[in-house]
CSV table of C-alpha atoms and ligand atoms in Angstrom, one decimal:
chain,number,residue,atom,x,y,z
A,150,UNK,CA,0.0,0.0,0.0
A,151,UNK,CA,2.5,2.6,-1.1
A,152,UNK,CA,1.1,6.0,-1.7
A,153,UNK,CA,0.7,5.9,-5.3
A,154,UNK,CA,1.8,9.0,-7.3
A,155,UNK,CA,0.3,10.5,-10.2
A,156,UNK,CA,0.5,13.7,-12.3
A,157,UNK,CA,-2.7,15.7,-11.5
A,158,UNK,CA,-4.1,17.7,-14.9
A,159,UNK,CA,-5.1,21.3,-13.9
A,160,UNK,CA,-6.8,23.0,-17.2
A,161,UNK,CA,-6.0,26.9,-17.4
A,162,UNK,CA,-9.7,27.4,-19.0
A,163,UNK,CA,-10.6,25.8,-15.4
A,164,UNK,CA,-13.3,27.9,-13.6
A,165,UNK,CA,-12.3,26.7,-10.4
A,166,UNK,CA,-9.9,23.5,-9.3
A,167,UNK,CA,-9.7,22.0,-5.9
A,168,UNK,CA,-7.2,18.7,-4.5
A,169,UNK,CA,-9.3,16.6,-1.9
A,170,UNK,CA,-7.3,14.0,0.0
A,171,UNK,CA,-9.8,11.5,1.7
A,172,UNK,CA,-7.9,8.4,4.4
A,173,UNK,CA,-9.0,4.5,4.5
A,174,UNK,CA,-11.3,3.8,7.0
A,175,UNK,CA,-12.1,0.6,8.7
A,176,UNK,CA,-15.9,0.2,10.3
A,177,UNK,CA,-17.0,-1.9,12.8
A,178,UNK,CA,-14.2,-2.8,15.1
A,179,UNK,CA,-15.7,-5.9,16.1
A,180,UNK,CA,-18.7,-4.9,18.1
A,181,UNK,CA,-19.4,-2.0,16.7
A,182,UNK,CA,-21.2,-2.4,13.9
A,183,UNK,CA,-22.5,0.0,11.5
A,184,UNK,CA,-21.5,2.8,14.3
A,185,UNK,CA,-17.8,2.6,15.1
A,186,UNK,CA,-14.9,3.8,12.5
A,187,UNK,CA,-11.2,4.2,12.3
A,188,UNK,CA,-9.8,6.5,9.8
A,189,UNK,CA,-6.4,4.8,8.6
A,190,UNK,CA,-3.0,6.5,7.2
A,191,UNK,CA,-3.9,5.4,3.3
A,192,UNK,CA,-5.2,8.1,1.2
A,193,UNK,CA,-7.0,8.6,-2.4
A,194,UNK,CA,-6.2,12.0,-3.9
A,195,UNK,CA,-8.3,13.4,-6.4
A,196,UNK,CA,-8.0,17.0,-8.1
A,197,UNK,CA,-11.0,18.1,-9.9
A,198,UNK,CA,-11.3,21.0,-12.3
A,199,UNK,CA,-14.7,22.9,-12.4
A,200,UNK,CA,-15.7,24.3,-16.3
A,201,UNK,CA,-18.6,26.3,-17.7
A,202,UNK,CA,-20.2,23.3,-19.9
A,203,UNK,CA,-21.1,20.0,-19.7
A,204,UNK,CA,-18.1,18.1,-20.5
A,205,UNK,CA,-17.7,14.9,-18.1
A,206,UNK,CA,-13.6,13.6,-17.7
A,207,UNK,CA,-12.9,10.8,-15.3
A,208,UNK,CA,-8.8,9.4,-15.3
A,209,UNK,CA,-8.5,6.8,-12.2
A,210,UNK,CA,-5.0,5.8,-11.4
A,211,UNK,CA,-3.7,3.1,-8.2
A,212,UNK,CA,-5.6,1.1,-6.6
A,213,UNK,CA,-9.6,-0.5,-8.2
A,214,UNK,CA,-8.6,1.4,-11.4
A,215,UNK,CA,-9.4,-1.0,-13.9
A,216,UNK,CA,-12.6,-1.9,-12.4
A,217,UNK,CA,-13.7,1.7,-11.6
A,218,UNK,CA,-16.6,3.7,-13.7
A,219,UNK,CA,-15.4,6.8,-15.7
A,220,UNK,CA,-19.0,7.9,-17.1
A,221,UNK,CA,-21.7,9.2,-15.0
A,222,UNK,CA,-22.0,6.0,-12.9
A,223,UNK,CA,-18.6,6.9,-10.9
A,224,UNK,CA,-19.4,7.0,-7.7
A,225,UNK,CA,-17.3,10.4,-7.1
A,226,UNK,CA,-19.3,12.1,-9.6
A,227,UNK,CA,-22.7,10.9,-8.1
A,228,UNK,CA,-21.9,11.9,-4.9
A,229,UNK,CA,-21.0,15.7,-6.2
A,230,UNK,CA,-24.2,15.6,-8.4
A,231,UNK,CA,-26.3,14.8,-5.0
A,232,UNK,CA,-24.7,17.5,-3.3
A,233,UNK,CA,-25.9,19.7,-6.2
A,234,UNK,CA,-28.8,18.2,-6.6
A,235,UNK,CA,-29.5,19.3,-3.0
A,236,UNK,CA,-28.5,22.6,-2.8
A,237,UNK,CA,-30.3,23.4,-6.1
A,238,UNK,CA,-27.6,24.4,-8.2
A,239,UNK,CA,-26.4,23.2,-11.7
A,240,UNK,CA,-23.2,20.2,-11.8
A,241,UNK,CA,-20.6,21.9,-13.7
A,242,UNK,CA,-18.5,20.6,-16.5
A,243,UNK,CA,-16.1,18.4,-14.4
A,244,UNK,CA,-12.9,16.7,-14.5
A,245,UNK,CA,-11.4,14.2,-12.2
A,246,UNK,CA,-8.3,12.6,-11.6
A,247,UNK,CA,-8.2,10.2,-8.8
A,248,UNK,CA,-5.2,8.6,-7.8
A,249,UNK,CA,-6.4,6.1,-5.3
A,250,UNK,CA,-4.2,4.6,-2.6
A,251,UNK,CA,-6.9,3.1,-1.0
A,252,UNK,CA,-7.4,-0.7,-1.5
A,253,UNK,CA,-10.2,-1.5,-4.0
A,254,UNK,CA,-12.9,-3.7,-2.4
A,255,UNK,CA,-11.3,-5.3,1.0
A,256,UNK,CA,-13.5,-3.5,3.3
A,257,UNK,CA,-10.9,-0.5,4.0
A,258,UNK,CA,-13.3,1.8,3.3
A,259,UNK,CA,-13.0,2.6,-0.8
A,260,UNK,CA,-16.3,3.3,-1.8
A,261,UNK,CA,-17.0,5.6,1.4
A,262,UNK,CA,-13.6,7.3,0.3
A,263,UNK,CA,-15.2,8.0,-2.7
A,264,UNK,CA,-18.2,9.4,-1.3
A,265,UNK,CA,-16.3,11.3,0.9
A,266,UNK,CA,-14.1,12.8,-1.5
A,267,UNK,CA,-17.3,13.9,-3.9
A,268,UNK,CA,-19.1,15.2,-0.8
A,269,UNK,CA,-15.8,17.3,0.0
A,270,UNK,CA,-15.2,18.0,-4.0
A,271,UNK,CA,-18.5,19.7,-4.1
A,272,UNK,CA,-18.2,21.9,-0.5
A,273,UNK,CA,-15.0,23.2,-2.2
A,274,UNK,CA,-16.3,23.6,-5.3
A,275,UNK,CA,-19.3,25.6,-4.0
A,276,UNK,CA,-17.2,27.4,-1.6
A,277,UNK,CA,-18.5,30.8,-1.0
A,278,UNK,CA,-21.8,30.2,-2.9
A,279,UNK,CA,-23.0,27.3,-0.7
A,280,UNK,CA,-21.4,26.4,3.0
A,281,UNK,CA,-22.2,23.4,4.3
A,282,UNK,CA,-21.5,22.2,8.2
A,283,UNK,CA,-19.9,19.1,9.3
A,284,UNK,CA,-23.6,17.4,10.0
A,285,UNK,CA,-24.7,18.7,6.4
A,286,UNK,CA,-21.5,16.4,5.0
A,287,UNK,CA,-22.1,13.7,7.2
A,288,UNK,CA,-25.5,13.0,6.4
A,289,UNK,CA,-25.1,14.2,2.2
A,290,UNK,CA,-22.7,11.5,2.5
A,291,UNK,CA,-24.7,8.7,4.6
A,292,UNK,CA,-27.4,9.3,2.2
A,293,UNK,CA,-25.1,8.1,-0.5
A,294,UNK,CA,-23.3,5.5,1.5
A,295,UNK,CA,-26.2,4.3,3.4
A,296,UNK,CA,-24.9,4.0,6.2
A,297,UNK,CA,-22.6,6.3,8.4
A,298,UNK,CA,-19.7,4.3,9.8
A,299,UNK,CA,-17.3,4.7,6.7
A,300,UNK,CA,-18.1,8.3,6.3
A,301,UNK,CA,-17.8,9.6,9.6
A,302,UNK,CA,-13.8,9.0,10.3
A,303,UNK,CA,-13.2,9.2,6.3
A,304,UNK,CA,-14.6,13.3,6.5
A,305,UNK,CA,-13.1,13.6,10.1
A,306,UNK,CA,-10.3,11.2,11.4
A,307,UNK,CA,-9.8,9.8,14.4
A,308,UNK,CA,-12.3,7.4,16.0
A,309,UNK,CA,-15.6,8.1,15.5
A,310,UNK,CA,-19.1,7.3,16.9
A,311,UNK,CA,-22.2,7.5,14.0
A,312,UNK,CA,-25.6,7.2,15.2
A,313,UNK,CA,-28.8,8.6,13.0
A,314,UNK,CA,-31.5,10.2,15.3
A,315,UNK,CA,-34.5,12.9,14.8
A,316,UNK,CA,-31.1,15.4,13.4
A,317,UNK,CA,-30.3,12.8,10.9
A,318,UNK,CA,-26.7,11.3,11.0
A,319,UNK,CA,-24.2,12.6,13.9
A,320,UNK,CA,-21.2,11.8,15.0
A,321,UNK,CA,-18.6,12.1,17.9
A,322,UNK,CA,-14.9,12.3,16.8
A,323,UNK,CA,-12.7,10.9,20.0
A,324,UNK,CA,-8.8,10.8,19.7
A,325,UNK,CA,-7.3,7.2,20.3
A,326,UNK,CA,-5.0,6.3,22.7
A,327,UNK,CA,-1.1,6.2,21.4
A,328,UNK,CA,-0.6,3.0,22.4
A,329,UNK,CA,-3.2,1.7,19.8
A,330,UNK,CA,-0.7,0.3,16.5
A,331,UNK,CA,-3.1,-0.6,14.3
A,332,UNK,CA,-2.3,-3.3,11.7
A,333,UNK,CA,-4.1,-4.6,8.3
A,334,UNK,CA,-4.0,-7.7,6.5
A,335,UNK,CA,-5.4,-7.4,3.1
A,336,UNK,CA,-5.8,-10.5,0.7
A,337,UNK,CA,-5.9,-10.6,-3.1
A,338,UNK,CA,-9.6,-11.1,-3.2
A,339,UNK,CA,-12.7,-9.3,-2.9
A,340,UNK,CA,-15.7,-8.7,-0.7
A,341,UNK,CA,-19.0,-7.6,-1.7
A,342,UNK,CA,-21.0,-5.4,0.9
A,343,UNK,CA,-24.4,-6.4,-0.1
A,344,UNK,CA,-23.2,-10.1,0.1
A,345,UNK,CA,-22.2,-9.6,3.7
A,346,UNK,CA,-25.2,-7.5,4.6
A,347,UNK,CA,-27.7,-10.1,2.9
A,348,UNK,CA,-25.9,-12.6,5.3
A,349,UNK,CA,-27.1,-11.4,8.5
A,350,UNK,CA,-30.4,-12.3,9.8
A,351,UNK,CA,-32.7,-9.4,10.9
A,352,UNK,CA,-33.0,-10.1,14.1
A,353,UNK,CA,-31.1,-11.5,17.0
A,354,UNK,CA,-31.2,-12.9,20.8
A,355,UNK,CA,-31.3,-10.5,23.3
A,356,UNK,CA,-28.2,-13.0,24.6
A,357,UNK,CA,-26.2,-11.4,21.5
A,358,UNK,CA,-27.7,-7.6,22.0
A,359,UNK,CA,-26.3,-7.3,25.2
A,360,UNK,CA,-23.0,-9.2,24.0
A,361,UNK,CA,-22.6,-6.4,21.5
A,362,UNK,CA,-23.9,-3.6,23.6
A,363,UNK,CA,-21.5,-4.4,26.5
A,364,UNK,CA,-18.1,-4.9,24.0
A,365,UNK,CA,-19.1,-1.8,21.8
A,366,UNK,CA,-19.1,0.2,25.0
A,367,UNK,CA,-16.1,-1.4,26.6
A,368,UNK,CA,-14.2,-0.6,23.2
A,369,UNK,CA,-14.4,3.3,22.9
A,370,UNK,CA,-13.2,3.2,26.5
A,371,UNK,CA,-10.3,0.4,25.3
A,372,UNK,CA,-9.5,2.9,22.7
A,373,UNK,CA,-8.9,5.9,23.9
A,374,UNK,CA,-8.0,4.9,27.5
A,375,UNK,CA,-7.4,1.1,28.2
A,376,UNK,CA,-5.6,-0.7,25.5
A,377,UNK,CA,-5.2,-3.4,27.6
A,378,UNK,CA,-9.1,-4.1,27.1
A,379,UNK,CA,-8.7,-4.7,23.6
A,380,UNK,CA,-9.0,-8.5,23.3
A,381,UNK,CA,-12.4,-8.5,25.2
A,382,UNK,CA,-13.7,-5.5,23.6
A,383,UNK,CA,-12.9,-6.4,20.0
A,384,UNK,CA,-15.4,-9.6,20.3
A,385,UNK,CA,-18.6,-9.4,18.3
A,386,UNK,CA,-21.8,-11.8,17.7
A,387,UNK,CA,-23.7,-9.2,15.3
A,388,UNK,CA,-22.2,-10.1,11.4
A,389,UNK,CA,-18.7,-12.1,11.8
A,390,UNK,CA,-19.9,-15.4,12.1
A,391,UNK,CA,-23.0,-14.5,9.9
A,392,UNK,CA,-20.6,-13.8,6.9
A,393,UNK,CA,-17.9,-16.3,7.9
A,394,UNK,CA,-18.9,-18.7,4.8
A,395,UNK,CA,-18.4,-16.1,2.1
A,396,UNK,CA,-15.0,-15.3,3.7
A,397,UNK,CA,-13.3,-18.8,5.3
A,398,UNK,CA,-10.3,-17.2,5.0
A,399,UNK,CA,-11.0,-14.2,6.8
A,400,UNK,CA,-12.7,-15.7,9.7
A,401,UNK,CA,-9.9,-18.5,9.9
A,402,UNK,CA,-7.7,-15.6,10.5
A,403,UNK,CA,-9.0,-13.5,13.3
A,404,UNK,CA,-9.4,-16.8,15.6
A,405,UNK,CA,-5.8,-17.4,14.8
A,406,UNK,CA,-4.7,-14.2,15.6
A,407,UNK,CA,-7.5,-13.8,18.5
A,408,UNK,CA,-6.4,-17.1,20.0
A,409,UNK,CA,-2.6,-16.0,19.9
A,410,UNK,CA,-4.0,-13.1,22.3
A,411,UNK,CA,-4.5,-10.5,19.3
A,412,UNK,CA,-7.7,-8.1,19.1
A,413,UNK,CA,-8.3,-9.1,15.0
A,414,UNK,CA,-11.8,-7.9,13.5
A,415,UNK,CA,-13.1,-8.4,10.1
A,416,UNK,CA,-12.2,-4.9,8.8
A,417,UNK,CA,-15.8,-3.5,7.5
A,418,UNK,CA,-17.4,-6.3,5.5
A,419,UNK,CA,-14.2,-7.9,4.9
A,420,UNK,CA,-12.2,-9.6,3.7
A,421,UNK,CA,-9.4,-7.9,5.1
A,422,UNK,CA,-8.8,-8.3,8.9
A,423,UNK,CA,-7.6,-5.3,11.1
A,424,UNK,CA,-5.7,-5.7,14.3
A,425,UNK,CA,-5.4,-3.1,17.3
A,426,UNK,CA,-2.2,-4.3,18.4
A,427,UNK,CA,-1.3,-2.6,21.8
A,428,UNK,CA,2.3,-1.7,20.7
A,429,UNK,CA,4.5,-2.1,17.4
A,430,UNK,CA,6.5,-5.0,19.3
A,431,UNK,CA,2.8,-6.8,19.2
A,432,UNK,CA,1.9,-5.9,15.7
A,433,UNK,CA,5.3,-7.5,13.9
A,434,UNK,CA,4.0,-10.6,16.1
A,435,UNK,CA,0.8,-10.7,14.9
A,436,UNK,CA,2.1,-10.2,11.4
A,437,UNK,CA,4.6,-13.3,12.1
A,438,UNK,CA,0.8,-15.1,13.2
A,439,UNK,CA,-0.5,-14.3,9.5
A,440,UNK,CA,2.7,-15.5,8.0
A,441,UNK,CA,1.9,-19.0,9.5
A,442,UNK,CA,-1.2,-18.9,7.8
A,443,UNK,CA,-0.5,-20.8,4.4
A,444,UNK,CA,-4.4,-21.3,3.0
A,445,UNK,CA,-4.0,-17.3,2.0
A,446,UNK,CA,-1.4,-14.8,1.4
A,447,UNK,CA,-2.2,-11.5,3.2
A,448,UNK,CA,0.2,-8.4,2.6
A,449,UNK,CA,0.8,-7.0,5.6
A,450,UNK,CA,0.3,-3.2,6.1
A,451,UNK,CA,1.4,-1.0,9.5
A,452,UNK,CA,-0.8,2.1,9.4
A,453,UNK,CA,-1.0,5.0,12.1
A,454,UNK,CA,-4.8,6.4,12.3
A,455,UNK,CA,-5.5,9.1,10.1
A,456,UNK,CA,-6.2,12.2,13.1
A,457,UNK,CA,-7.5,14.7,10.4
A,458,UNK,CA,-9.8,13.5,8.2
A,459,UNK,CA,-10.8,14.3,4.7
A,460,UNK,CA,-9.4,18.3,3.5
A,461,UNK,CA,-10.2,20.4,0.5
A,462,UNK,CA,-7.6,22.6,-0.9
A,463,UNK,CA,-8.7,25.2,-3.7
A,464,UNK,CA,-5.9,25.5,-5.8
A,465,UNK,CA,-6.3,28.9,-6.2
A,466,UNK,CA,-6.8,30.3,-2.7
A,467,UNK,CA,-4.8,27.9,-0.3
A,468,UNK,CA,-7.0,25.8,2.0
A,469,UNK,CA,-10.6,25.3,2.4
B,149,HSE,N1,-20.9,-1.5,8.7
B,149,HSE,C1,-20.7,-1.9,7.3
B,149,HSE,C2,-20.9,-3.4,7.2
B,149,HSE,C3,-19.4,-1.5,6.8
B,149,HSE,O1,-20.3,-4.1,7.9
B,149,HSE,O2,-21.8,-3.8,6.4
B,149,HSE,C4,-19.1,-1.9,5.4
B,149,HSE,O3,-19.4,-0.9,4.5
């Protein structure tokens, strides 16, 4: 997962460009799910060029890139058509290039990246015509997503709680605790989402509620305060198992790494597996764990959390 460089195109007939930079973000955390997120040091960049007409000019580069739309089904370009869409203003003529570091359907996050990045694409690009507040982007972008625990650490960092109540989605950003290394373990295949979901049934024992309910809590204090707590509060009856069959793999590899004393999740929907090692001596071991593993080959990735969250630059003015 080296950051992948590419040669943005600014046009000097551009009405207005902006660079967005949006982090990988892993949901879930065991418990947590469809609530909890961890924004992750891997980042797609995209630089977007605003034009009066209608012209429509997608380059994709890194990571997906083959596999990624360039028309009007891209998911960037949806996501900055619904923010115009709801503001009641014309899309301009775009064009985007993406250079994506973020890994391409291994539930790290990608396609709430690209949300993200068209949500923040269109706040700079309407910059001074339209402002839009931190709940107007989290909920533009749930309403794309569908639901909020991608977005919220990809257009904020950190850690972050989603809930939706009568003020639509919200969130609580909270700052994780330094001893926290996280670690991922991606594979060469793919997970769908909608698989996953379509996996779980739509209701469970009270038994399991409470499970959840008293890990998910136990895990925002383990983060931020108690790393220590990690192994108990990383445990989860909600989706894992459910979606175990689709991912063997996956599954086989958090109870390795949990057995060897490891806090390993399914990292969103899968397939890849996140660990909150509680130091970097603890992550190289838990790397040496996945090594053993010889059903799969996983490549191995030490990433710091992302603190800050998506940003707009307008290339003209500095910082937005
Ligand atoms: N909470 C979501 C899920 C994250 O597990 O389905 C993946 O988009």
């Amino acid at each position: 997962m080296e950051p992948v460089v590419g040669a943005p195109i600014v046009a000097d007939d551009a009405v207005r460009s902006v660079t967005v930079t949006v982090p990988a973000t892993s949901a879930n955390l065991g418990p947590g799910f469809d609530t909890l997120g961890l924004a992750l040091s891997v980042y797609d960049t995209l630089t977007v060029s605003a034009f009066d007409d209608d012209r429509l000019e997608i380059e994709v580069a890194g990571s997906g890139a083959e596999e990624i739309a360039t028309d009007a089904d891209n998911l960037v370009f949806r996501s900055i058509a619904h923010v115009y869409a709801d503001v009641g203003r014309e899309v301009p003529g775009l064009r985007i290039h993406a250079v994506n570091g973020v890994p391409h359907g291994r539930g790290l996050g990608s396609s709430g990246a690209a949300v993200t990045a068209g949500i923040l694409i269109a706040k700079g690009l309407l910059a001074g015509d339209v402002d839009l507040d931190d709940d107007a982007l989290l909920r533009l972008a749930t309403e794309m997503e569908g639901h909020p625990d991608n977005v919220a650490p990809a257009l904020f960092g950190g850690l972050t709680i989603a809930w939706t109540g009568e003020r639509g989605p919200q969130h609580k950003k909270l700052l994780v605790h330094r001893g926290v290394a996280p670690v991922v373990f991606v594979p060469g295949f793919t997970m769908s989402t909608s698989l996953a979901r379509s996996l779980q049934p739509p209701q469970v024992s009270r038994e399991d509620a409470v499970f959840n309910v008293s890990r998910s809590a136990l895990l925002v204090a383990a983060l931020t305060q108690s790393p220590e707590l990690l192994l108990d509060a990383t445990a989860d009856r909600l989706h894992q198992d459910y979606r175990g069959p689709a991912m063997p793999e996956t599954l086989r590899l958090v109870q390795a790494l949990r057995a060897a004393g490891f806090a390993a999740v399914v990292s969103g929907a899968g397939p890849s597996v996140l660990v909150l090692a509680d130091g970097p001596g603890a992550r190289q071991r838990a790397v040496d764990v996945a090594d053993a593993m010889t059903d799969t080959s996983w490549d191995a990735h030490m990433l710091a959390v992302d603190v800050r969250g998506g940003t707009v630059r307008d290339r003209a003015e500095g910082s937005t």
